[in-house]
XYZ file of C-alpha atoms in Angstrom:
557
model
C 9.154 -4.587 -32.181
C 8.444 -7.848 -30.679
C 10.675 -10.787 -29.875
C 8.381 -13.109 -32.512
C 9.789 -10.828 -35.370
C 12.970 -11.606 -33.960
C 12.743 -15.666 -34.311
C 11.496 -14.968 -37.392
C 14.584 -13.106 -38.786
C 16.855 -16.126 -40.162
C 19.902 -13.998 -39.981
C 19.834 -13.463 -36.339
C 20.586 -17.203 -35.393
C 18.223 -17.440 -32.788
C 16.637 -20.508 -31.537
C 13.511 -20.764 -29.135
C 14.934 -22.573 -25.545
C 11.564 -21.642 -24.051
C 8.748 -19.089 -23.487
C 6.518 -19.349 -26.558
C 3.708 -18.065 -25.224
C 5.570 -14.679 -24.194
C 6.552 -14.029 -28.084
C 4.719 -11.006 -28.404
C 6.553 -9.155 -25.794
C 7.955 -5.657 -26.854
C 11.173 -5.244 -27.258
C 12.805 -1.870 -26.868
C 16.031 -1.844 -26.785
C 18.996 -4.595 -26.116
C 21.940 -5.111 -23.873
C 24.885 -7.590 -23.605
C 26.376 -8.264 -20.223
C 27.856 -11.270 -18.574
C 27.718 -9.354 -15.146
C 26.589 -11.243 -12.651
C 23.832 -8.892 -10.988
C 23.059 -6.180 -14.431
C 20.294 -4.626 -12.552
C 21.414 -1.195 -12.205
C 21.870 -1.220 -16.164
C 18.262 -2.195 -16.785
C 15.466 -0.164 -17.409
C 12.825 -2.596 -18.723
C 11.631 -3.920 -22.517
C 15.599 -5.318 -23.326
C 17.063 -8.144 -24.938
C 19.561 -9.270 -22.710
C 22.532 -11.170 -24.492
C 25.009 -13.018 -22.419
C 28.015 -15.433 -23.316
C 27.585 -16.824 -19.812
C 30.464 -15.543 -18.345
C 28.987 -14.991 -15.157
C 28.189 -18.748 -14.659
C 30.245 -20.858 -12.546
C 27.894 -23.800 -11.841
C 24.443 -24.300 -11.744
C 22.908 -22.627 -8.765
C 24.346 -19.555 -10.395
C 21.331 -19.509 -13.201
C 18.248 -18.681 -10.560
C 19.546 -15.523 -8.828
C 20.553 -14.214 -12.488
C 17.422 -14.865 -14.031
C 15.540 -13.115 -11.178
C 16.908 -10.168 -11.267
C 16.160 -9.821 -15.247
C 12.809 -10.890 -14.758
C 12.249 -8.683 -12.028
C 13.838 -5.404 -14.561
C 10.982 -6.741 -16.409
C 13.392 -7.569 -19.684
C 11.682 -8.535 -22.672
C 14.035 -11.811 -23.157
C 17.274 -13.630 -22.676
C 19.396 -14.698 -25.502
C 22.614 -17.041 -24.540
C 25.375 -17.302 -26.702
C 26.457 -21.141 -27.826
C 30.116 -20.219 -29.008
C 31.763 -20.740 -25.142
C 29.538 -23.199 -23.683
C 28.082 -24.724 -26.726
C 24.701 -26.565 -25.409
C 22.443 -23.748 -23.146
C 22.519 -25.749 -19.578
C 19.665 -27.409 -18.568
C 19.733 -24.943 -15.127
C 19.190 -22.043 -17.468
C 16.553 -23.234 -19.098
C 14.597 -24.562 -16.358
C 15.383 -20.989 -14.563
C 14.163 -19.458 -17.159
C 10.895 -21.314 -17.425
C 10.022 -20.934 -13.759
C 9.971 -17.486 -13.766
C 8.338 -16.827 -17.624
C 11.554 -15.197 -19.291
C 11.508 -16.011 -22.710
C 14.907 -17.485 -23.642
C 16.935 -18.249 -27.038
C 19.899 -20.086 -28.107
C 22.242 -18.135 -29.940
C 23.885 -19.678 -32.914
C 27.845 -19.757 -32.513
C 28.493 -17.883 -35.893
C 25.966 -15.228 -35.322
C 27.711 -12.023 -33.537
C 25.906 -10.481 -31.017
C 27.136 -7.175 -32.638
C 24.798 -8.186 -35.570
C 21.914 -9.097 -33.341
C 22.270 -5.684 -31.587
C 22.645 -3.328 -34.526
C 19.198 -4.759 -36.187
C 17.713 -4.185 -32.437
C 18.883 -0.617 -32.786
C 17.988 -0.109 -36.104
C 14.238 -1.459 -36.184
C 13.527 -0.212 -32.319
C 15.080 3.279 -33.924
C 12.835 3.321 -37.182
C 9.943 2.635 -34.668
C 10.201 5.723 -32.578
C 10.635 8.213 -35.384
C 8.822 10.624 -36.099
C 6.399 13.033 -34.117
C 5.996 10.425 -31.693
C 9.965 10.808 -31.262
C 9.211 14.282 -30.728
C 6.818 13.755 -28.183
C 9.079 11.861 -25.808
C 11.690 14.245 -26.322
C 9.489 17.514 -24.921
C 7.907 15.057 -22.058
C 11.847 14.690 -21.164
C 13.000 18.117 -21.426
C 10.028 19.400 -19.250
C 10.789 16.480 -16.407
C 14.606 17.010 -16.547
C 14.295 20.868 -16.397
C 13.186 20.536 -12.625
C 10.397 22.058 -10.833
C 10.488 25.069 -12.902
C 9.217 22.852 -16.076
C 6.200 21.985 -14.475
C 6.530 18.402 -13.046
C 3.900 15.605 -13.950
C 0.864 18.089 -14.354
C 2.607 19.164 -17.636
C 3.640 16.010 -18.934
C -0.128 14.888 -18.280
C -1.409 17.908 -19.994
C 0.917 17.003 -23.070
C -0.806 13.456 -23.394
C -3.827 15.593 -23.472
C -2.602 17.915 -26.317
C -0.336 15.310 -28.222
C -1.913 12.344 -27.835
C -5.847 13.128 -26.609
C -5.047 10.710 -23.293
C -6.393 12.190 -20.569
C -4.371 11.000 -17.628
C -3.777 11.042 -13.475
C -0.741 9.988 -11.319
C -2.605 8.680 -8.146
C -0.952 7.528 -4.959
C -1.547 3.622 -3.278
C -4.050 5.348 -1.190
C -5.948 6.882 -4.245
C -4.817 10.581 -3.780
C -4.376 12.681 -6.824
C -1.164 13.858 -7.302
C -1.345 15.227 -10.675
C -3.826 14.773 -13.518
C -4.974 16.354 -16.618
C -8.627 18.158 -16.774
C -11.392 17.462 -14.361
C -10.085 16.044 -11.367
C -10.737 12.159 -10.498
C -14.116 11.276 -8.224
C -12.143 9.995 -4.703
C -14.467 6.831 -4.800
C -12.657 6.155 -8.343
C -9.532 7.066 -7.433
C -9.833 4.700 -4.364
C -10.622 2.162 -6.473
C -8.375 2.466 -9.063
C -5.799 2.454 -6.483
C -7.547 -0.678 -5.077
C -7.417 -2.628 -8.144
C -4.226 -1.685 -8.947
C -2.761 -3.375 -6.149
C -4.841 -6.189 -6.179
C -3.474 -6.592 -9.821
C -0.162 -6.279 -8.745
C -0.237 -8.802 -6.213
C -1.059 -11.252 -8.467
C 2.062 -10.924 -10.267
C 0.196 -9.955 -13.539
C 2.494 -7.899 -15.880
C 0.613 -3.927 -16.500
C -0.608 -2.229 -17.940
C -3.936 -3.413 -15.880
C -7.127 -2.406 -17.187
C -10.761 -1.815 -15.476
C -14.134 -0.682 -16.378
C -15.844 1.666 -13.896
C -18.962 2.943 -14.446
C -18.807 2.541 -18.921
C -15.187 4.065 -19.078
C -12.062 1.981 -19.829
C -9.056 2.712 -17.665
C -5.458 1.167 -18.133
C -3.067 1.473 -14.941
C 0.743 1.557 -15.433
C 2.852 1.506 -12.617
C 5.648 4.266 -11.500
C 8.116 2.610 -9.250
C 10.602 4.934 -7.631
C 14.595 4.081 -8.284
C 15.616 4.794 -4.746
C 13.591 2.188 -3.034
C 15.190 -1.375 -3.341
C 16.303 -2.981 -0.194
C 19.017 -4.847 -2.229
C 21.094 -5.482 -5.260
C 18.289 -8.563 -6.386
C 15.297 -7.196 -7.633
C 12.836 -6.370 -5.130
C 9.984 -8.179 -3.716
C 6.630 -7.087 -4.883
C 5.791 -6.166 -1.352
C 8.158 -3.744 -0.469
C 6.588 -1.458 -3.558
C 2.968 -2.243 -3.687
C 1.788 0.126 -0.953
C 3.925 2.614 -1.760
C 4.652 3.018 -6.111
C 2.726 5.676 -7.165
C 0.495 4.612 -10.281
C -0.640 6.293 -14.117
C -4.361 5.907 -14.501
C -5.005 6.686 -18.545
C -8.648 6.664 -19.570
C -7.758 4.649 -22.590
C -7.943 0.902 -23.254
C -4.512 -0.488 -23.957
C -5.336 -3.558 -24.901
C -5.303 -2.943 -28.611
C -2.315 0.008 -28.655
C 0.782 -0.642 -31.158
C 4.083 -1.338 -29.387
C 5.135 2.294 -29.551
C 2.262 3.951 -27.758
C 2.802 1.482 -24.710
C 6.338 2.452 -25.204
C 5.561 5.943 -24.829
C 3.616 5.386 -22.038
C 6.087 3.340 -20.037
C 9.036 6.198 -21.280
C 5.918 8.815 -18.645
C 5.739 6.529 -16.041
C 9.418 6.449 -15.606
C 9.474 10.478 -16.308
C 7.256 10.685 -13.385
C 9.402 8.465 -11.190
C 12.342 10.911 -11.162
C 9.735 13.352 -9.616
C 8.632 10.839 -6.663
C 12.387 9.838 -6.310
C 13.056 13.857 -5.694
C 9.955 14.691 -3.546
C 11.205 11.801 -1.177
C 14.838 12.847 -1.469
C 12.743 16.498 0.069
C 11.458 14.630 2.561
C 15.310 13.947 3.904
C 15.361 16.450 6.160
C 12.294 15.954 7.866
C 12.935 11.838 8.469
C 15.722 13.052 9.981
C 14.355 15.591 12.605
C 11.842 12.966 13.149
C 14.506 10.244 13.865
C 16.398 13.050 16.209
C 13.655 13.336 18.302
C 12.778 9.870 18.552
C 16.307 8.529 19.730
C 16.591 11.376 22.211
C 12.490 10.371 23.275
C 13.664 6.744 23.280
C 16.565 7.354 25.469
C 15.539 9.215 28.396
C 17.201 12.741 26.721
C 16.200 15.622 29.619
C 13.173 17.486 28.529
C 15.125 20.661 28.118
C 17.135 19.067 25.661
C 14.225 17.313 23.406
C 12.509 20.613 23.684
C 15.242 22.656 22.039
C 14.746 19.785 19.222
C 11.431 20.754 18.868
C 12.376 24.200 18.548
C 14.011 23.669 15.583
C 11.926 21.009 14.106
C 8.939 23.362 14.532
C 9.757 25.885 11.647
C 10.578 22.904 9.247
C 7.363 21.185 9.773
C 5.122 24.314 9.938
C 6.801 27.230 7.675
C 5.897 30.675 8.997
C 3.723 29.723 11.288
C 6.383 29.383 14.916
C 6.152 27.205 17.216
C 3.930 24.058 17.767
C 1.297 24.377 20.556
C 0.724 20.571 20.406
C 2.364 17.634 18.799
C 0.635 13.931 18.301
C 2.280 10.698 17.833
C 1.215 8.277 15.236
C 2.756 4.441 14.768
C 2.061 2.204 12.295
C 3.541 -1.427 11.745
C 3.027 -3.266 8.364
C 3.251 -6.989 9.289
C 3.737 -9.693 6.247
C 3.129 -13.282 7.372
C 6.630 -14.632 5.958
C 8.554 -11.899 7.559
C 10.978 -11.928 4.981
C 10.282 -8.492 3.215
C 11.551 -5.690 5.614
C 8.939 -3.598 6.795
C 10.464 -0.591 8.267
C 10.592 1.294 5.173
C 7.277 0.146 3.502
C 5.556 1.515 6.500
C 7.425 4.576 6.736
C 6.333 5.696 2.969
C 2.961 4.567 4.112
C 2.197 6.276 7.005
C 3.358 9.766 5.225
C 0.959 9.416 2.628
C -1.830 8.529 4.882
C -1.225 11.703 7.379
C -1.124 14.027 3.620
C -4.584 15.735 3.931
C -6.881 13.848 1.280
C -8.152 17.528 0.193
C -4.702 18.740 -0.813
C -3.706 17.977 -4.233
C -0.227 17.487 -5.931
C 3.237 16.076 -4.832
C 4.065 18.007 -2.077
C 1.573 18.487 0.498
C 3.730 16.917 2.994
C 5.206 19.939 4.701
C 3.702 18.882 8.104
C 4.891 15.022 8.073
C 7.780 13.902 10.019
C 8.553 10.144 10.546
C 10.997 7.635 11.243
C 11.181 4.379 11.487
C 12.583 1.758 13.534
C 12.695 -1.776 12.880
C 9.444 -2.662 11.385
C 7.653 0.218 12.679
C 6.918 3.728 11.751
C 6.650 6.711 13.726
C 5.083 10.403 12.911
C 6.099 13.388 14.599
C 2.696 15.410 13.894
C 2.939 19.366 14.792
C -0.634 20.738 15.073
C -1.025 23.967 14.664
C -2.964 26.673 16.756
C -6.351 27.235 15.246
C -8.482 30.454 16.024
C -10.904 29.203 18.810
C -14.564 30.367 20.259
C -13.491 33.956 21.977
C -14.138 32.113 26.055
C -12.056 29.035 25.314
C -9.106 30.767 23.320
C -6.864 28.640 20.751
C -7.918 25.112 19.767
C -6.096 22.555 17.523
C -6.809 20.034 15.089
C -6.088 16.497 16.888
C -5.620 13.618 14.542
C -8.554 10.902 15.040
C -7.185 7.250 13.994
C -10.598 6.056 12.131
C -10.460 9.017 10.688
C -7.235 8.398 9.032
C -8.046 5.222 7.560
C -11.407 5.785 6.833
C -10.770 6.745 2.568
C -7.704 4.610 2.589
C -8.872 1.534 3.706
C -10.393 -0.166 1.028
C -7.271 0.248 -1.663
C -4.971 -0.357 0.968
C -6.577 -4.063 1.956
C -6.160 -4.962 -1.700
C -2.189 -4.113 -1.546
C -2.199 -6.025 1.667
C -3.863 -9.177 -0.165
C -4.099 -12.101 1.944
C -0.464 -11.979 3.600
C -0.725 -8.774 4.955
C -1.833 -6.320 7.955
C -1.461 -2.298 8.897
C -1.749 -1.611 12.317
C -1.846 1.870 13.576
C -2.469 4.030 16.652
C -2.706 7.383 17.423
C -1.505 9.598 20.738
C -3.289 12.082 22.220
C -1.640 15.797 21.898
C 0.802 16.762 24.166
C 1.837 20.446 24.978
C 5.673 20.403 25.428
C 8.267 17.844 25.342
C 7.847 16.444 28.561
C 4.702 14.593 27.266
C 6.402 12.793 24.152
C 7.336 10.345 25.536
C 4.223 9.201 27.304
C 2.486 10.009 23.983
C 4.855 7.419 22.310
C 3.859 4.500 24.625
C 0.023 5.580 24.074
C 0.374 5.495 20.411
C 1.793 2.108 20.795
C -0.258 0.466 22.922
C -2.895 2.055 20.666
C -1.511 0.398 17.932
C -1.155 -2.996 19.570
C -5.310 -2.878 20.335
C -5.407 -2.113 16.841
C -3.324 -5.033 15.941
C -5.853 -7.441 18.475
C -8.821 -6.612 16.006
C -9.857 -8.666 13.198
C -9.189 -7.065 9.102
C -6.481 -6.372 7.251
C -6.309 -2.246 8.025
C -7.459 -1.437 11.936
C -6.666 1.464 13.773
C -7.389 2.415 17.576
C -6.901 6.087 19.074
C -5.927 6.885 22.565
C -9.392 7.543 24.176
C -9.941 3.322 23.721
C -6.987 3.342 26.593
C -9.511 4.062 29.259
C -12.141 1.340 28.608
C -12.388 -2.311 28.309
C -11.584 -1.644 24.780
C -7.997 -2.030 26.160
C -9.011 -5.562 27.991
C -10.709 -7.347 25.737
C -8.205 -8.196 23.216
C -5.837 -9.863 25.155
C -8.499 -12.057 26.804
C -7.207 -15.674 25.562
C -8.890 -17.385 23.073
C -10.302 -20.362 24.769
C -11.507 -18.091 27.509
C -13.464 -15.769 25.290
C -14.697 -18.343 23.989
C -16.154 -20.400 27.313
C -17.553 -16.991 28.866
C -19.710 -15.927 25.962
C -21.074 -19.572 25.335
C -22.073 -19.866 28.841
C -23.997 -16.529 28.731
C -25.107 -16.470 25.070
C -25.574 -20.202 23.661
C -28.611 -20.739 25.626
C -30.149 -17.550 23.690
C -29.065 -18.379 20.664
C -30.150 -21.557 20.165
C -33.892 -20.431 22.115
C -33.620 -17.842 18.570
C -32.658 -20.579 16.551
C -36.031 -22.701 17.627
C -38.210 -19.649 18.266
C -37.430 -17.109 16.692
C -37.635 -14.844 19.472
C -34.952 -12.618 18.624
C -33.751 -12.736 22.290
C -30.148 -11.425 21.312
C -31.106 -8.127 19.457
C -33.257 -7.985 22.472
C -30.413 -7.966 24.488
C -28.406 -6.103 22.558
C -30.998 -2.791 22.775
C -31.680 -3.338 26.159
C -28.028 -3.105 27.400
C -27.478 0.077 24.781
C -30.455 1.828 26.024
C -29.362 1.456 29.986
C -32.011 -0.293 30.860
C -34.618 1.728 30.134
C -37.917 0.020 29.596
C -39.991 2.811 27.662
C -36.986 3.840 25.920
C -35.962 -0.193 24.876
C -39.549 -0.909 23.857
C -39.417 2.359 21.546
C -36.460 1.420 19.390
C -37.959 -2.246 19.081
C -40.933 -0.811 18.039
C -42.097 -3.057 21.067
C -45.282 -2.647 23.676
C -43.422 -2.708 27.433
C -44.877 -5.907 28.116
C -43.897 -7.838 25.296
C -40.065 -6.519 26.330
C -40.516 -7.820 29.804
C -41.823 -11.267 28.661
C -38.612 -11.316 26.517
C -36.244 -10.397 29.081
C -37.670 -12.479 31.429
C -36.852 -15.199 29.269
C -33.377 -14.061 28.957
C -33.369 -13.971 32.767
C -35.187 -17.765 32.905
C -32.655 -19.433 30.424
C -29.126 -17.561 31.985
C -30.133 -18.394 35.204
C -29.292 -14.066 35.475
C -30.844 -10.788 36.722
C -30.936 -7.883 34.524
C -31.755 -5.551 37.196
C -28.372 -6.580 38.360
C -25.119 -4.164 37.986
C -23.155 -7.252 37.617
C -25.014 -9.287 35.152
C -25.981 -6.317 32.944
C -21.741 -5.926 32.767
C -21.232 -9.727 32.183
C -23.710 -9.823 29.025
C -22.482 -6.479 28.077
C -19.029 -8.142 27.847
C -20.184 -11.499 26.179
C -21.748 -9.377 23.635
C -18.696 -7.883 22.956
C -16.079 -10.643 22.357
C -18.910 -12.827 20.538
């Protein structure tokens, strides 16, 4: 039902304080409290009714309002028989953050307001689609032997025709009825998703991708607020998994999007217990950080390993090498704590985008610590060419990030980075530690670079890679305008193209015949031009140290 049919009904008493324009919100159940923080007793779609009990003055009104608002109740009704007038603080609090609110006559008992609730929210949900909700919630409850979300997907399928995917922020499947998802649409799914959320629009979200309709309902874990307020949109966004339904919800009755939401938070008890599996590995990750971190002897971080080993790679003994990985999420406030968000981040991005499902995650241990994250990354011996024996599979940062980057910018938004950097392997425990401090230093050359989602390996340690980003500003700036302003302005005027030039002359060593060939150039026309470069510069490209200076220009312009 909807909270318009609600003003509507003269025998409820109510009286509109504010909110018209969010009348046609569903309502799905109600709930009287005079708690000061409800949260825990809020699921979402309610009509909360309060004698404002839990009001002692005015700056009381804001922190209570938030936290229904961000349950994502359908309204607030406030009962006139203690106070009498609603205060003006409630009503502005209200307004400011779009919760519709009502005045509740004196004589009207919110008894009566809460058995018609029942009643008509009751009378809504009978019925087969009743009976639908009830199998989706025997199959979830019954644990991993009922099938998880791949069965409750395939009943939308049979019950409803909906065919439907749980994806990940990254754009992963994790479960989905029928053909699987195209990765390009998952990643944008995911993508838009975020970018939706960000805005603070209220889901479902719909988008059109090549002719078909999609509508995107979030799944937010319960284990994952930071506090007893409700949670900042941040510390979810890159980590709530999402329902992608190929449907357009715009036009559904109440009840469908009821039934919908009643999935998404089905599904939620499975992410909350695949990260309550992950336990055990955060913890051997954090083990073998803290002994890492504190100088432990190598002896003793090695019989860590030893036992971390079999968790991380069932069956399959004993590591041969291990790689670090750190990532930092940094928001420009710094108010939303980061620790976690990049934590739940970084495991999805080390799952292997070719496995499927919930739990592909045996491999992935990581920690964090403050507002970074740390992986623990076993790598397993591979059968190698028959002279060089075994060889592993080493972790390459752009590789990483190259199918997740796009979504992930959107749930970053404007106010947001990810940083991360990758160790080379090491062979025993001695090594850890140094590969720690590579993967952060890695991370912090990563974190130098422009974009919202940069990554840098180890192998960028041993180059000017390293250098270059902590060159100061205003020098950058004066050494490649000295070398490079003359030339671009001659291009400007000309048209000579003396920069491209350049560019292909420096990439090809020097080479004349091998410069002119890429520029699709005769040899003499490329020695006019860099002769020209050489005139204007006041330079000499048959110089070691000139060729390095424009290399370098070229490189921080």
């Amino acid at each position: 039902m909807r909270l318009r049919a609600l003003l509507e009904t003269e025998a409820l008493g109510l009286r509109l304080l504010g909110g018209e324009e969010e009348l046609d919100r569903s309502v799905r159940g109600v709930m009287t409290t005079d708690l000061r923080d409800p949260s825990r007793y809020l699921s979402g779609g309610e009509l909360v009714l309060t004698g404002l009990a839990w009001r002692r003055d005015s700056a009381d009104s804001e922190p209570f309002v938030r936290i229904l608002a961000g349950a994502g109740v359908a309204g607030l009704a406030a009962g006139e028989a203690e106070l009498g007038d609603i205060p003006q603080d409630l009503v502005s609090a209200c307004e400011r953050n779009r919760l519709p609110l009502f005045a509740v006559n004196e004589d009207v008992a919110f008894a009566t307001i809460t058995e018609y609730v029942v009643r008509q929210v009751s009378g809504e949900r009978a019925g087969d689609l009743a009976a639908v909700v009830d199998r989706h919630r025997r199959l979830m409850t019954s644990g991993p032997a009922g099938g998880g979300p791949d069965v409750v997907l395939d009943l939308l399928t049979t019950d409803l025709d909906l065919r439907a995917w749980v994806l990940s922020p990254t754009g992963r499947q994790i479960a989905g009825a029928g053909e699987p998802l195209a990765p390009a649409v998952c990643a944008t799914l995911a993508g838009e998703h975020m970018a939706a959320v960000r805005t603070g629009r209220r889901g479902p979200h719909r988008i059109s991708l090549q002719g078909i309709t999609y509508s995107l309902f979030p799944i937010r874990g319960n284990t994952r607020a930071t506090g007893p307020g409700p949670r900042d949109v941040r510390e979810g966004v890159l980590s709530d998994w999402l329902l992608a339904v190929e449907a357009d919800a715009g036009d559904w009755p109440a009840e469908r999007l009821d039934l919908l939401q009643g999935v998404t938070q089905l599904i939620a008890v499975e992410r909350d217990r695949r990260d309550a599996a992950r336990t055990v590995r955060r913890r051997l990750a954090q083990e073998v950080l803290e002994l890492v971190q504190t100088g432990a002897p190598p002896a003793e971080i090695a019989a860590r390993l030893r036992v971390a080993a079999p968790v991380l790679l069932p069956g399959l003994g004993t590591a041969p090498h291990w790689q670090v990985v750190v990532a930092r999420v940094d928001w420009e406030d710094g108010d939303v704590p980061a620790g976690p968000v990049a934590q739940s981040l970084l495991e999805e991005i080390l799952v292997d985008p070719q496995v499927s499902g919930p739990e592909p995650s045996d491999r992935i241990a990581v920690a964090h610590s403050g507002d970074e994250a740390i992986a623990l990354v076993p790598l397993p011996a591979l059968p190698g060419p028959e002279e060089g024996g075994p060889q592993t599979t080493a972790l390459h940062a752009d590789v990483l990030l190259a199918t997740v980057r796009e979504p992930l910018a959107a749930g970053l938004a404007q106010d947001g980075r990810l940083t991360l950097g990758v160790s080379a392997a090491v062979h025993s425990a001695e090594g850890l530690r140094g590969a720690l401090e590579e993967a952060r230093h890695a991370r912090r050359v990563a974190a130098a670079r422009p974009g919202r989602v940069c990554a840098a390996g180890h192998h960028e340690l041993a180059s000017h890679v390293l250098l270059l980003p902590f060159v100061p500003d205003d020098v950058r700036r004066a050494f490649t305008a000295r070398l490079l302003d003359p030339l671009r302005d001659y291009d400007r005027r000309h048209r000579a193209e003396l920069i491209p030039t350049l560019e292909a002359f420096l990439d090809c060593d020097g080479s004349w015949t091998r410069c002119a060939s890429r520029l699709h150039l005769h040899v003499n026309t490329l020695r006019y031009r860099v002769g020209r470069i050489e005139q204007l510069t006041a330079r000499d490209l048959s110089r070691l140290e000139d060729k390095l200076d424009f290399f370098l220009a070229l490189r921080m312009s």
